[in-house]
PDB file of C-alpha atoms in Angstrom:
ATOM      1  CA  UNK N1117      -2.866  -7.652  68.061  1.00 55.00           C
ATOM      2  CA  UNK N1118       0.559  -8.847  67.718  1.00 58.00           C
ATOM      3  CA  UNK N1119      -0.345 -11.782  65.307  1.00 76.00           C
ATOM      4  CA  UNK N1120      -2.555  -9.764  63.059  1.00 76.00           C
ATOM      5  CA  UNK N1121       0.734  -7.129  62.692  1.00 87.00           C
ATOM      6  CA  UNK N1122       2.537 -10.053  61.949  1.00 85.00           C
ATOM      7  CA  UNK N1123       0.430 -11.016  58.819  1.00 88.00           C
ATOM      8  CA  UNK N1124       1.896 -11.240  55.465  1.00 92.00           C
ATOM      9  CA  UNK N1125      -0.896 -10.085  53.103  1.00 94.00           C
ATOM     10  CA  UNK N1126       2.338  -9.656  50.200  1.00 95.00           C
ATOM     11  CA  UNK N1127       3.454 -13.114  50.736  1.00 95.00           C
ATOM     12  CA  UNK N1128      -0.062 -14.763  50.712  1.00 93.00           C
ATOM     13  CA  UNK N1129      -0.675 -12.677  47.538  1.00 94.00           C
ATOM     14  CA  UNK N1130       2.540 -14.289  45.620  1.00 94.00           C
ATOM     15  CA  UNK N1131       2.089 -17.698  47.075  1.00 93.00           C
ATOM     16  CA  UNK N1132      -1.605 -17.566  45.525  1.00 93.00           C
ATOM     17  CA  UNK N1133       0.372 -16.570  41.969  1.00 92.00           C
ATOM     18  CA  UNK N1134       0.417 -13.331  41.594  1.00 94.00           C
ATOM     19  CA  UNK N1135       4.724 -13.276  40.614  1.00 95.00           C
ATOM     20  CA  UNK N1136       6.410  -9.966  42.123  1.00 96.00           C
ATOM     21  CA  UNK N1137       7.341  -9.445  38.735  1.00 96.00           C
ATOM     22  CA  UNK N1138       3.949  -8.318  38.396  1.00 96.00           C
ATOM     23  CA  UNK N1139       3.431  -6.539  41.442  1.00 97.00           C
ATOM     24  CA  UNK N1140       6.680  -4.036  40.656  1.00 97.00           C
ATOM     25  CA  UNK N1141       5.151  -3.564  37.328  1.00 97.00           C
ATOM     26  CA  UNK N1142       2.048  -2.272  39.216  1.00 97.00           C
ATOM     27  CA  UNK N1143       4.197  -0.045  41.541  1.00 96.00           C
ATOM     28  CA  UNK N1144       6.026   1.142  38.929  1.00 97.00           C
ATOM     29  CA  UNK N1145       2.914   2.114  36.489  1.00 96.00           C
ATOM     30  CA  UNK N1146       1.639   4.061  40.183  1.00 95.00           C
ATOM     31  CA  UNK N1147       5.257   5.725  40.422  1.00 94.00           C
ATOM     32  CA  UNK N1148       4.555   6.609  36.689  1.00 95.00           C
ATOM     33  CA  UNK N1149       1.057   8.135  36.884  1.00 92.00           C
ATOM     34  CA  UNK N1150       2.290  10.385  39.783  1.00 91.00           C
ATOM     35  CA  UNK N1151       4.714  11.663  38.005  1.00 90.00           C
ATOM     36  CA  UNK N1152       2.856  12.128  34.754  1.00 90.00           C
ATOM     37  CA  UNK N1153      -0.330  13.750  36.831  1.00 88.00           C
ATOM     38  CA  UNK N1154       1.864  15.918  38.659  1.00 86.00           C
ATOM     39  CA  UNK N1155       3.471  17.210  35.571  1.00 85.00           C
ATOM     40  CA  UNK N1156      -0.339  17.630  34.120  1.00 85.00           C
ATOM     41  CA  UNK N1157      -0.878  19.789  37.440  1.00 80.00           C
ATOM     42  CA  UNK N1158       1.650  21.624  36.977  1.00 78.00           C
ATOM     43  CA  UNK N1159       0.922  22.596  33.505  1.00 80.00           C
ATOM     44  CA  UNK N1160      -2.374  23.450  34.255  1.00 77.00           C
ATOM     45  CA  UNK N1161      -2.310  25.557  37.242  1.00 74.00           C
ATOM     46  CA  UNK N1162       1.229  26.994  35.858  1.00 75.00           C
ATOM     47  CA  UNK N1163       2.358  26.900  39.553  1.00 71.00           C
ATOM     48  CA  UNK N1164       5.938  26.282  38.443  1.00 69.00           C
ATOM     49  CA  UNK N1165       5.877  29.069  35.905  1.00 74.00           C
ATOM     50  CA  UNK N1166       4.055  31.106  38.690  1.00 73.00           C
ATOM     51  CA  UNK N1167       6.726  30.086  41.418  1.00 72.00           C
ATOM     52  CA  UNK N1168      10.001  31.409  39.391  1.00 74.00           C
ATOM     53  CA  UNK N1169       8.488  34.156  38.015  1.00 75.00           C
ATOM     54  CA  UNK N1170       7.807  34.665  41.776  1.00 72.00           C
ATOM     55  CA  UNK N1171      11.574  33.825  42.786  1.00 71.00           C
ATOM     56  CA  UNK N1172      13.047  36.299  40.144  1.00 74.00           C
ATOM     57  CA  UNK N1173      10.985  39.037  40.906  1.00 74.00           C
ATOM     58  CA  UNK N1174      11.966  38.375  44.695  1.00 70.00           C
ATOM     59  CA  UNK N1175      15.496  38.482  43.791  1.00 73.00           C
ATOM     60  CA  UNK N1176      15.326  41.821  42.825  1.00 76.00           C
ATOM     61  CA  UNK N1177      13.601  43.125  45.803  1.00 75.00           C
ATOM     62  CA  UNK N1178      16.609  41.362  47.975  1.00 77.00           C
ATOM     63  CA  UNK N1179      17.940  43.668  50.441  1.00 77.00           C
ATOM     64  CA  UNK N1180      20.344  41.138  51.183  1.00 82.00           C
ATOM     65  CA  UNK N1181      22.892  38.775  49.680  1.00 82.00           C
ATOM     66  CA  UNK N1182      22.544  35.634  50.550  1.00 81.00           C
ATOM     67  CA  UNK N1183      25.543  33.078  50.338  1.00 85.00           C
ATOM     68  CA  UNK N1184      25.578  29.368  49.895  1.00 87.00           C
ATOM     69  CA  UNK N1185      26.247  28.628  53.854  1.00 89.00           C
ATOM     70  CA  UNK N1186      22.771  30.775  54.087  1.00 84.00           C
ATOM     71  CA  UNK N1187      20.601  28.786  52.195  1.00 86.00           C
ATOM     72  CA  UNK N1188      21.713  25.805  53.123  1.00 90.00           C
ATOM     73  CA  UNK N1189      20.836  26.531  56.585  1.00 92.00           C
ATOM     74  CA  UNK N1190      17.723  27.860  55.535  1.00 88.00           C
ATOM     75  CA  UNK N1191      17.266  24.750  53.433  1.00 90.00           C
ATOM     76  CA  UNK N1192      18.209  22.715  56.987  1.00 92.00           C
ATOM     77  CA  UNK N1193      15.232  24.308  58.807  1.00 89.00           C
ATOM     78  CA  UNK N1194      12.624  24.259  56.057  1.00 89.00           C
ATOM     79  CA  UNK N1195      13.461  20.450  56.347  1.00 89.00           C
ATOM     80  CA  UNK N1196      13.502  20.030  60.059  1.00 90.00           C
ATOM     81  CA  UNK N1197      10.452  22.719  61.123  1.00 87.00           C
ATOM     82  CA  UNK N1198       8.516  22.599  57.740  1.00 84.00           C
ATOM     83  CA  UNK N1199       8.729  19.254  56.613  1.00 85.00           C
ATOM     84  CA  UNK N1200      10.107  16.492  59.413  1.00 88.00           C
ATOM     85  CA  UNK N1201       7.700  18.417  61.999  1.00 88.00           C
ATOM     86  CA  UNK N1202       5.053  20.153  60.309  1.00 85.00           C
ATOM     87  CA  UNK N1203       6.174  23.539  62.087  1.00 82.00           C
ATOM     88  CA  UNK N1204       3.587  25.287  60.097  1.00 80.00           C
ATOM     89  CA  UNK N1205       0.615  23.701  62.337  1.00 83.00           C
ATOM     90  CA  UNK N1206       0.207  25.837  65.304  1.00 80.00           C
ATOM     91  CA  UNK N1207      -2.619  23.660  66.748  1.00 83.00           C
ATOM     92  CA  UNK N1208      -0.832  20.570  68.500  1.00 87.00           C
ATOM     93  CA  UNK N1209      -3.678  17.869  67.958  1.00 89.00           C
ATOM     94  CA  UNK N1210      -3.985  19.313  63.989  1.00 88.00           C
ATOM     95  CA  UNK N1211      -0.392  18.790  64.114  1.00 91.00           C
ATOM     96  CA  UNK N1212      -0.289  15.028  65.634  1.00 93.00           C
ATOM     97  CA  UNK N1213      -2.943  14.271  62.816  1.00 93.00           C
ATOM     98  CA  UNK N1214      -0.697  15.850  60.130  1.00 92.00           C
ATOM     99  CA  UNK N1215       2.057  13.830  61.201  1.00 94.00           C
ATOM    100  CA  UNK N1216      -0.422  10.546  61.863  1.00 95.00           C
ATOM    101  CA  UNK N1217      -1.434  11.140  58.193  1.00 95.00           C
ATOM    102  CA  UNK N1218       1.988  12.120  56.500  1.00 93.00           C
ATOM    103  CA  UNK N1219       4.349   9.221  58.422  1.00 96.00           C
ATOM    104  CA  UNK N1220       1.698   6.371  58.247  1.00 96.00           C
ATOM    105  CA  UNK N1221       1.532   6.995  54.531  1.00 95.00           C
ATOM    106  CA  UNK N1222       5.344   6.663  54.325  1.00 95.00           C
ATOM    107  CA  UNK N1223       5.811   4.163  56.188  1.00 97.00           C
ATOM    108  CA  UNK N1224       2.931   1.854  54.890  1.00 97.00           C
ATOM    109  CA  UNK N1225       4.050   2.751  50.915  1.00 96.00           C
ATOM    110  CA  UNK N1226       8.164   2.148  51.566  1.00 97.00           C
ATOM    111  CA  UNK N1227       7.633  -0.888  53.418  1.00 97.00           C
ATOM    112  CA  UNK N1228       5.441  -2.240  50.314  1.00 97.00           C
ATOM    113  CA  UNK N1229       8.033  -1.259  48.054  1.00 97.00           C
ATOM    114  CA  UNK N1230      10.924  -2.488  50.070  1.00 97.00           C
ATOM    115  CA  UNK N1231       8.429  -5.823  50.223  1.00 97.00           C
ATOM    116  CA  UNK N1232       8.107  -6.373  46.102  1.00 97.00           C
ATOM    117  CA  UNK N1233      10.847  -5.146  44.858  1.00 97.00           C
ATOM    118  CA  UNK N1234      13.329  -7.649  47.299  1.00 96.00           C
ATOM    119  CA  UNK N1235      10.866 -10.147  46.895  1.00 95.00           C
ATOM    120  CA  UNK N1236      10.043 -10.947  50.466  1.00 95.00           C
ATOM    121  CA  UNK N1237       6.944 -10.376  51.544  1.00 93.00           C
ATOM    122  CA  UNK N1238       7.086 -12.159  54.251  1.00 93.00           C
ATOM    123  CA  UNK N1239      10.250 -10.337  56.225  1.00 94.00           C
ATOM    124  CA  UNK N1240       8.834  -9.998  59.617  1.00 93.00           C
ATOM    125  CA  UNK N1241      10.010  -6.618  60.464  1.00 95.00           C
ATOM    126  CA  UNK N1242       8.914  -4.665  56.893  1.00 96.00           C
ATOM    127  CA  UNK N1243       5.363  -6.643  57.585  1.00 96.00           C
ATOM    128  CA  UNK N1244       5.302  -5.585  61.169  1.00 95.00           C
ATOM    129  CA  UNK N1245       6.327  -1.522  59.623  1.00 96.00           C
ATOM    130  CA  UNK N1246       3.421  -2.102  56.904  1.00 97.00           C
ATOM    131  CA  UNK N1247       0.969  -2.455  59.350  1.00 96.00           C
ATOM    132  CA  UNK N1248       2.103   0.322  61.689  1.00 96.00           C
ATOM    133  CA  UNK N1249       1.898   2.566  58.954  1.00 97.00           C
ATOM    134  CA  UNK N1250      -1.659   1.456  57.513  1.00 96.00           C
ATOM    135  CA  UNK N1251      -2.703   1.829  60.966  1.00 96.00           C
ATOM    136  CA  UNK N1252      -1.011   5.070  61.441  1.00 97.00           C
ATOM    137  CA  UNK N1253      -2.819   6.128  58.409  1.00 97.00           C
ATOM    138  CA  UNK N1254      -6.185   5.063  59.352  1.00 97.00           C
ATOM    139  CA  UNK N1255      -6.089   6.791  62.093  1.00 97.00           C
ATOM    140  CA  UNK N1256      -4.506  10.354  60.929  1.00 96.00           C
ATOM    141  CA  UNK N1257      -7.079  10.185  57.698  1.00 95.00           C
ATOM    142  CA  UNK N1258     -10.362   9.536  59.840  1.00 95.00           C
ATOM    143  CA  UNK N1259      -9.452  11.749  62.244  1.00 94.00           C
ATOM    144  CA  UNK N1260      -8.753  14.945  59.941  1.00 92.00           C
ATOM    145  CA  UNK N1261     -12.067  13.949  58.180  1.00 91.00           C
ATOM    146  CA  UNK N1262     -14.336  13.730  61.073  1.00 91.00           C
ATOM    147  CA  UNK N1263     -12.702  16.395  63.306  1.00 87.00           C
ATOM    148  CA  UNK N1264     -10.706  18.927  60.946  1.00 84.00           C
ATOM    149  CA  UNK N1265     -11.659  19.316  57.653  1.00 82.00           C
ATOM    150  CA  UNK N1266     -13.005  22.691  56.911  1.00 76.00           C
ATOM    151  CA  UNK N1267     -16.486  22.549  55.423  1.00 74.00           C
ATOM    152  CA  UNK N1268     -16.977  20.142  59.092  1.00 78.00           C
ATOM    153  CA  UNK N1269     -15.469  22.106  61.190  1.00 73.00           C
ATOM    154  CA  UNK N1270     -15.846  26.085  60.070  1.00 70.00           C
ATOM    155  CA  UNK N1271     -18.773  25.585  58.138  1.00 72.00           C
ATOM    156  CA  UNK N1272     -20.980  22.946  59.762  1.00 73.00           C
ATOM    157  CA  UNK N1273     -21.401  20.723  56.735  1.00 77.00           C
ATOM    158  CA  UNK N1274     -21.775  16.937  57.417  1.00 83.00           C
ATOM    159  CA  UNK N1275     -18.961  14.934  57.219  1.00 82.00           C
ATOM    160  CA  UNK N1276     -21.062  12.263  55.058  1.00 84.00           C
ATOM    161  CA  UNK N1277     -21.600  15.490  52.468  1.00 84.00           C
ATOM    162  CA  UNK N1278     -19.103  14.436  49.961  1.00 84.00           C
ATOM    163  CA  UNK N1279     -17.843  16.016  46.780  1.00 81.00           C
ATOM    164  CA  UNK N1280     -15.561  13.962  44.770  1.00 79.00           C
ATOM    165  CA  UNK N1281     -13.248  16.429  43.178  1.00 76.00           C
ATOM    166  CA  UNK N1282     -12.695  18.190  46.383  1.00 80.00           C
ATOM    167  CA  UNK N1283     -12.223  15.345  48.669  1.00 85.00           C
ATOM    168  CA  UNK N1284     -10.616  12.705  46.461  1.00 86.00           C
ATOM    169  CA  UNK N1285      -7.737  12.858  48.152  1.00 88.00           C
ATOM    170  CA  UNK N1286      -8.932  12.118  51.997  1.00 90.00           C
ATOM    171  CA  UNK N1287     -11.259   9.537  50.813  1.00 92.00           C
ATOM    172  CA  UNK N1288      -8.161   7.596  49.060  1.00 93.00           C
ATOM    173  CA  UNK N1289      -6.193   7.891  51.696  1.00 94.00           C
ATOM    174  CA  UNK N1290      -8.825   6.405  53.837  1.00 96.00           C
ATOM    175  CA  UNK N1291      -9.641   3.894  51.055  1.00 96.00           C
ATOM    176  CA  UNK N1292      -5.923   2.410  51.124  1.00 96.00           C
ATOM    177  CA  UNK N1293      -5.732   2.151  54.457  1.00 96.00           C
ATOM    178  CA  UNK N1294      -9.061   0.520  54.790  1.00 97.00           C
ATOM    179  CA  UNK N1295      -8.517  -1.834  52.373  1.00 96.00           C
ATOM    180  CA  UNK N1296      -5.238  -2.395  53.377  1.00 96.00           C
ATOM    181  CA  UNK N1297      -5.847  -3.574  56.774  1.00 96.00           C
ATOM    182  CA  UNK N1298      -9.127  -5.449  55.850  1.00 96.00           C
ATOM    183  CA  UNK N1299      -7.017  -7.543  53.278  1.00 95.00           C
ATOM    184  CA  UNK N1300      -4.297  -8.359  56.127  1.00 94.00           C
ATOM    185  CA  UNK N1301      -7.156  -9.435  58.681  1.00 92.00           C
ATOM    186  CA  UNK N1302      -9.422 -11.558  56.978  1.00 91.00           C
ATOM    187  CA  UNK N1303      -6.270 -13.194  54.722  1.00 88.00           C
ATOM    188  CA  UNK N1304      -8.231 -13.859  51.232  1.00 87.00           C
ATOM    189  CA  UNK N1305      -4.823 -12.865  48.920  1.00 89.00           C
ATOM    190  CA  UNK N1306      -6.988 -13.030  45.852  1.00 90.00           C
ATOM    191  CA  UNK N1307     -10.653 -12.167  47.133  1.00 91.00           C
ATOM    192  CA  UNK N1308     -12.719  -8.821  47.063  1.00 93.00           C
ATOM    193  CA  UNK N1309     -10.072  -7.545  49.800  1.00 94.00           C
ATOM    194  CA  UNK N1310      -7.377  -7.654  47.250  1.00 95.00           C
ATOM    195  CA  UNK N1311      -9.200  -5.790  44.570  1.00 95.00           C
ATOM    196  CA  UNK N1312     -10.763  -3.068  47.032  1.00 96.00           C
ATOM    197  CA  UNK N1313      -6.573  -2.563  47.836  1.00 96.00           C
ATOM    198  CA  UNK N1314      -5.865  -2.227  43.796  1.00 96.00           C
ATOM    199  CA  UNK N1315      -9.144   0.423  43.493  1.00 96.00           C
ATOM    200  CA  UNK N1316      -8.114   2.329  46.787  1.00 96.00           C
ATOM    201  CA  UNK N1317      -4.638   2.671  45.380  1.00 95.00           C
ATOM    202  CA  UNK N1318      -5.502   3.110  41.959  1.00 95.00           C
ATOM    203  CA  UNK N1319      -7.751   6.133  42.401  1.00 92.00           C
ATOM    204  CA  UNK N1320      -5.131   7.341  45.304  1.00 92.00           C
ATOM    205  CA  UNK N1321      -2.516   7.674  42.683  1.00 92.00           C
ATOM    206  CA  UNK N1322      -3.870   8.268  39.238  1.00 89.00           C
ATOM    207  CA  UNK N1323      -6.423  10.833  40.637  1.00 86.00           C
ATOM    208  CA  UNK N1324      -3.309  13.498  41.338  1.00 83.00           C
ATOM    209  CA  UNK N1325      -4.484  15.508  38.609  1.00 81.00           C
ATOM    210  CA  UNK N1326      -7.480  15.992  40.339  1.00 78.00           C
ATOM    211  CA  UNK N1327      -6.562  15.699  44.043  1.00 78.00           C
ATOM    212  CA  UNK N1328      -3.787  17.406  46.381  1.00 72.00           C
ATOM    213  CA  UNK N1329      -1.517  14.921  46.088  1.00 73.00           C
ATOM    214  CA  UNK N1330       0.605  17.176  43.657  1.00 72.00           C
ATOM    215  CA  UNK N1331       0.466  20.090  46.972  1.00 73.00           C
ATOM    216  CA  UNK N1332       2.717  17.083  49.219  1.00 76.00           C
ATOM    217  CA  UNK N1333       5.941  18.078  46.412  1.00 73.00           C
ATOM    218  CA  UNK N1334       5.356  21.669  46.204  1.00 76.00           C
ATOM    219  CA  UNK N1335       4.655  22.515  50.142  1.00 79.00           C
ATOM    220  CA  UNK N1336       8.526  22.079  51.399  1.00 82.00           C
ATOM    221  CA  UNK N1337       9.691  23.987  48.157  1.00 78.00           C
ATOM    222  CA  UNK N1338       7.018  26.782  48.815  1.00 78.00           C
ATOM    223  CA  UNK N1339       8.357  26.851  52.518  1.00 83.00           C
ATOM    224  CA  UNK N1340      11.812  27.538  52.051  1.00 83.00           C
ATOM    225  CA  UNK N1341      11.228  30.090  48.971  1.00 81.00           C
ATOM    226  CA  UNK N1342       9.229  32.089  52.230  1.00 82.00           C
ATOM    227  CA  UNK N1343      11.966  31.695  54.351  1.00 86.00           C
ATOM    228  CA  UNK N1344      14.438  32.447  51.870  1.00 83.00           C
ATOM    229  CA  UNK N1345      12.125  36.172  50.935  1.00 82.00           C
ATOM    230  CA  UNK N1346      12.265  36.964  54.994  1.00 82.00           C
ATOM    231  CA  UNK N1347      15.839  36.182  54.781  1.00 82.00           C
ATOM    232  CA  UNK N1348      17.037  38.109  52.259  1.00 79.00           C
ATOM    233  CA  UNK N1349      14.455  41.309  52.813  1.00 76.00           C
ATOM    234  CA  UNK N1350      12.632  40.677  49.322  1.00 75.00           C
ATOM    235  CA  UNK N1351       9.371  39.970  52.149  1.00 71.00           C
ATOM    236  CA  UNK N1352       7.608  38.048  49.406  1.00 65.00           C
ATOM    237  CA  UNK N1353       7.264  41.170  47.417  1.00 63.00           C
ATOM    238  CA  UNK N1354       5.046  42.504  49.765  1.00 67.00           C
ATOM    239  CA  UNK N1355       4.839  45.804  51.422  1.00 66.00           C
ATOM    240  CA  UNK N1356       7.623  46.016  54.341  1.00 66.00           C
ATOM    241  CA  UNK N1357       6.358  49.507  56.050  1.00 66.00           C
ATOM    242  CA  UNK N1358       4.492  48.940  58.965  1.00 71.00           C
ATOM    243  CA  UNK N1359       1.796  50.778  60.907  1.00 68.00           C
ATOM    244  CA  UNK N1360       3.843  52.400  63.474  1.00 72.00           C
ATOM    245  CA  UNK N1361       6.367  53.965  60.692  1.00 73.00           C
ATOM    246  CA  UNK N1362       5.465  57.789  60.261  1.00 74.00           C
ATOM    247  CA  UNK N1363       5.120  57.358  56.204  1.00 71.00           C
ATOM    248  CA  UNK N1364       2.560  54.517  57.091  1.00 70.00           C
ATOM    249  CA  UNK N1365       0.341  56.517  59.470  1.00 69.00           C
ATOM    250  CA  UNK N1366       0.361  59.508  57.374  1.00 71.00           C
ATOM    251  CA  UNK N1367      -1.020  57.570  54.382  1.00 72.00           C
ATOM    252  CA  UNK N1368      -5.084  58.761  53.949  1.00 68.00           C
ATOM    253  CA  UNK N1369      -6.486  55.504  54.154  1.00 69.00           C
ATOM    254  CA  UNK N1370      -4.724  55.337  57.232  1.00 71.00           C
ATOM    255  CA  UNK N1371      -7.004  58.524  58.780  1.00 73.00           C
ATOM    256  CA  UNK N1372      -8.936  56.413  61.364  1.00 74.00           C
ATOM    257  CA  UNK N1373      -6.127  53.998  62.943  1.00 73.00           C
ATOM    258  CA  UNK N1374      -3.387  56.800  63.321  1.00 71.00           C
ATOM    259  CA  UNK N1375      -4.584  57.260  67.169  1.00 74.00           C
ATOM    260  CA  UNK N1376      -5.508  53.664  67.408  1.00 74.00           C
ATOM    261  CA  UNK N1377      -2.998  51.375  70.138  1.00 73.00           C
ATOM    262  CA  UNK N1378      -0.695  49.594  68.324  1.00 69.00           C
ATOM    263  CA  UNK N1379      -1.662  46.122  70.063  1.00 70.00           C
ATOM    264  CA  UNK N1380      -5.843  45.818  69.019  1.00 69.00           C
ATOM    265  CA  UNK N1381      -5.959  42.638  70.160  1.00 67.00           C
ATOM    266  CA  UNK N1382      -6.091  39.242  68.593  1.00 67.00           C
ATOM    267  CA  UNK N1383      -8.452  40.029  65.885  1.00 66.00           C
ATOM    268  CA  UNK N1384      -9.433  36.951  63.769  1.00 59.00           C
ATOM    269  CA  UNK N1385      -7.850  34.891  66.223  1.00 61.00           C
ATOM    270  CA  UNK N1386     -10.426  35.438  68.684  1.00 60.00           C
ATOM    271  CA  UNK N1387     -12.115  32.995  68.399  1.00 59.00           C
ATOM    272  CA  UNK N1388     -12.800  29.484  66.065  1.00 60.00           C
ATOM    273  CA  UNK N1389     -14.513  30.026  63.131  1.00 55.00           C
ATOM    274  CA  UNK N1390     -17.565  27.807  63.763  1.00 55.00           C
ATOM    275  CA  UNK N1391     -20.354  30.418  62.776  1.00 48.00           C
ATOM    276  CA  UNK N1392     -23.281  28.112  60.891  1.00 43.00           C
TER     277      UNK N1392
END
């Protein structure tokens, strides 16, 4: 195991010709098209426009002023619970494959940078972090397919029913990591391997427009704008009064739950949603 983490796929590749000139280029045109298809997202689902309008409406709801010492530590946590430990996961095993998934990508993409753009592609320890995160991605990508996605799981679909648009994203993922650790094992720099690694991370990012690759930027921003609404009272501009408030449970359409125990149990929570 330990030899085939110590392969050096980025080495073979530029002692076979390909310069590193050449392969930052190619990182650098991938940096580019996330940026430009994030943009294009953006645009076209106005989520930016959606998420200030959102903000200054908020702001005007405040109950509270909030000063800079606030929001930083509100900034602190959305990066510690929301973003370093994917608080937001209740389920512990969704949460391992979350951060399976989200680490294994990091690791296995700043190690290949780190890689081309010093030129070494054969620096044991960045090789040995490459693999770890390929295989870290493997794993956290198969296992959310198979065992968590939610046309499997809640609705009983197949896992083999695949529709591009919705799952281009998974299937990349899966793709790169594939490819990634195929073209390590079997050592062919130049052969099929190579060019199933350029398609995997081709379509992984240039397909943001029409994957949720964009969702990865806008998720910790999203989290601390909700912690910053329960902070400062504005509640996300949604209703504050609750059910056991006498203005609530004199409201009509409140008629049949005004006797009804506060506590009714766990609801939707129940049980899973596996009903197919």
């Amino acid at each position: 195991m330990m030899d085939f983490i110590n392969n050096t796929p980025i080495a073979n590749l530029a002692n076979s010709g390909m310069s590193y000139d050449t392969m930052q280029t190619y990182v650098m045109v991938m940096v580019a098209l996330v940026i430009v298809m994030t943009i294009m997202d953006m645009l076209h689902k106005k989520s930016a426009k959606y998420f200030f309008a959102n903000a200054k409406k908020a702001k005007t709801n405040a109950t509270t002023e909030l000063g800079a010492g606030d929001k930083i530590g509100i900034a602190a946590a959305t990066i510690v619970t929301d973003v370093i430990s994917a608080g937001e996961f209740h389920n512990p095993v969704r949460r391992l494959v979350h951060l399976l998934t989200m680490y294994g990508f990091i690791l296995f993409n700043a190690a290949t940078a780190i890689m081309i753009f010093s030129a070494d592609g054969a620096n044991s320890m960045w090789t040995q972090v490459w693999h770890i995160g390929a295989i870290m991605l493997l794993v956290g990508s198969f296992w959310f397919w198979f065992f968590f996605k939610v046309d499997v799981v809640a609705e009983g679909n197949s896992p083999f029913s695949i529709d591009l648009k919705r799952d281009a994203f998974s299937l990349s993922l899966m793709a790169t990591s594939v490819s990634a650790l195929i073209w390590s094992f079997n050592g062919n720099a130049m052969g099929w391997e190579f060019g199933f690694v350029i398609l995997a991370t081709a379509s992984l990012f240039g397909g943001v427009y029409w994957s949720k690759f964009s969702h990865m930027f806008f998720k910790p921003f999203a989290a601390y704008d909700k912690r910053i609404t329960k902070a400062d009272g504005s509640a996300e501009n949604l209703p504050t009064i609750t059910r056991d408030e006498k203005d609530q449970r004199e409201r009509h359409s409140m008629e049949l739950l005004v006797d009804a125990p506060m506590d009714m149990g766990l609801g939707i929570k129940r049980e899973k949603p596996q009903h197919y």
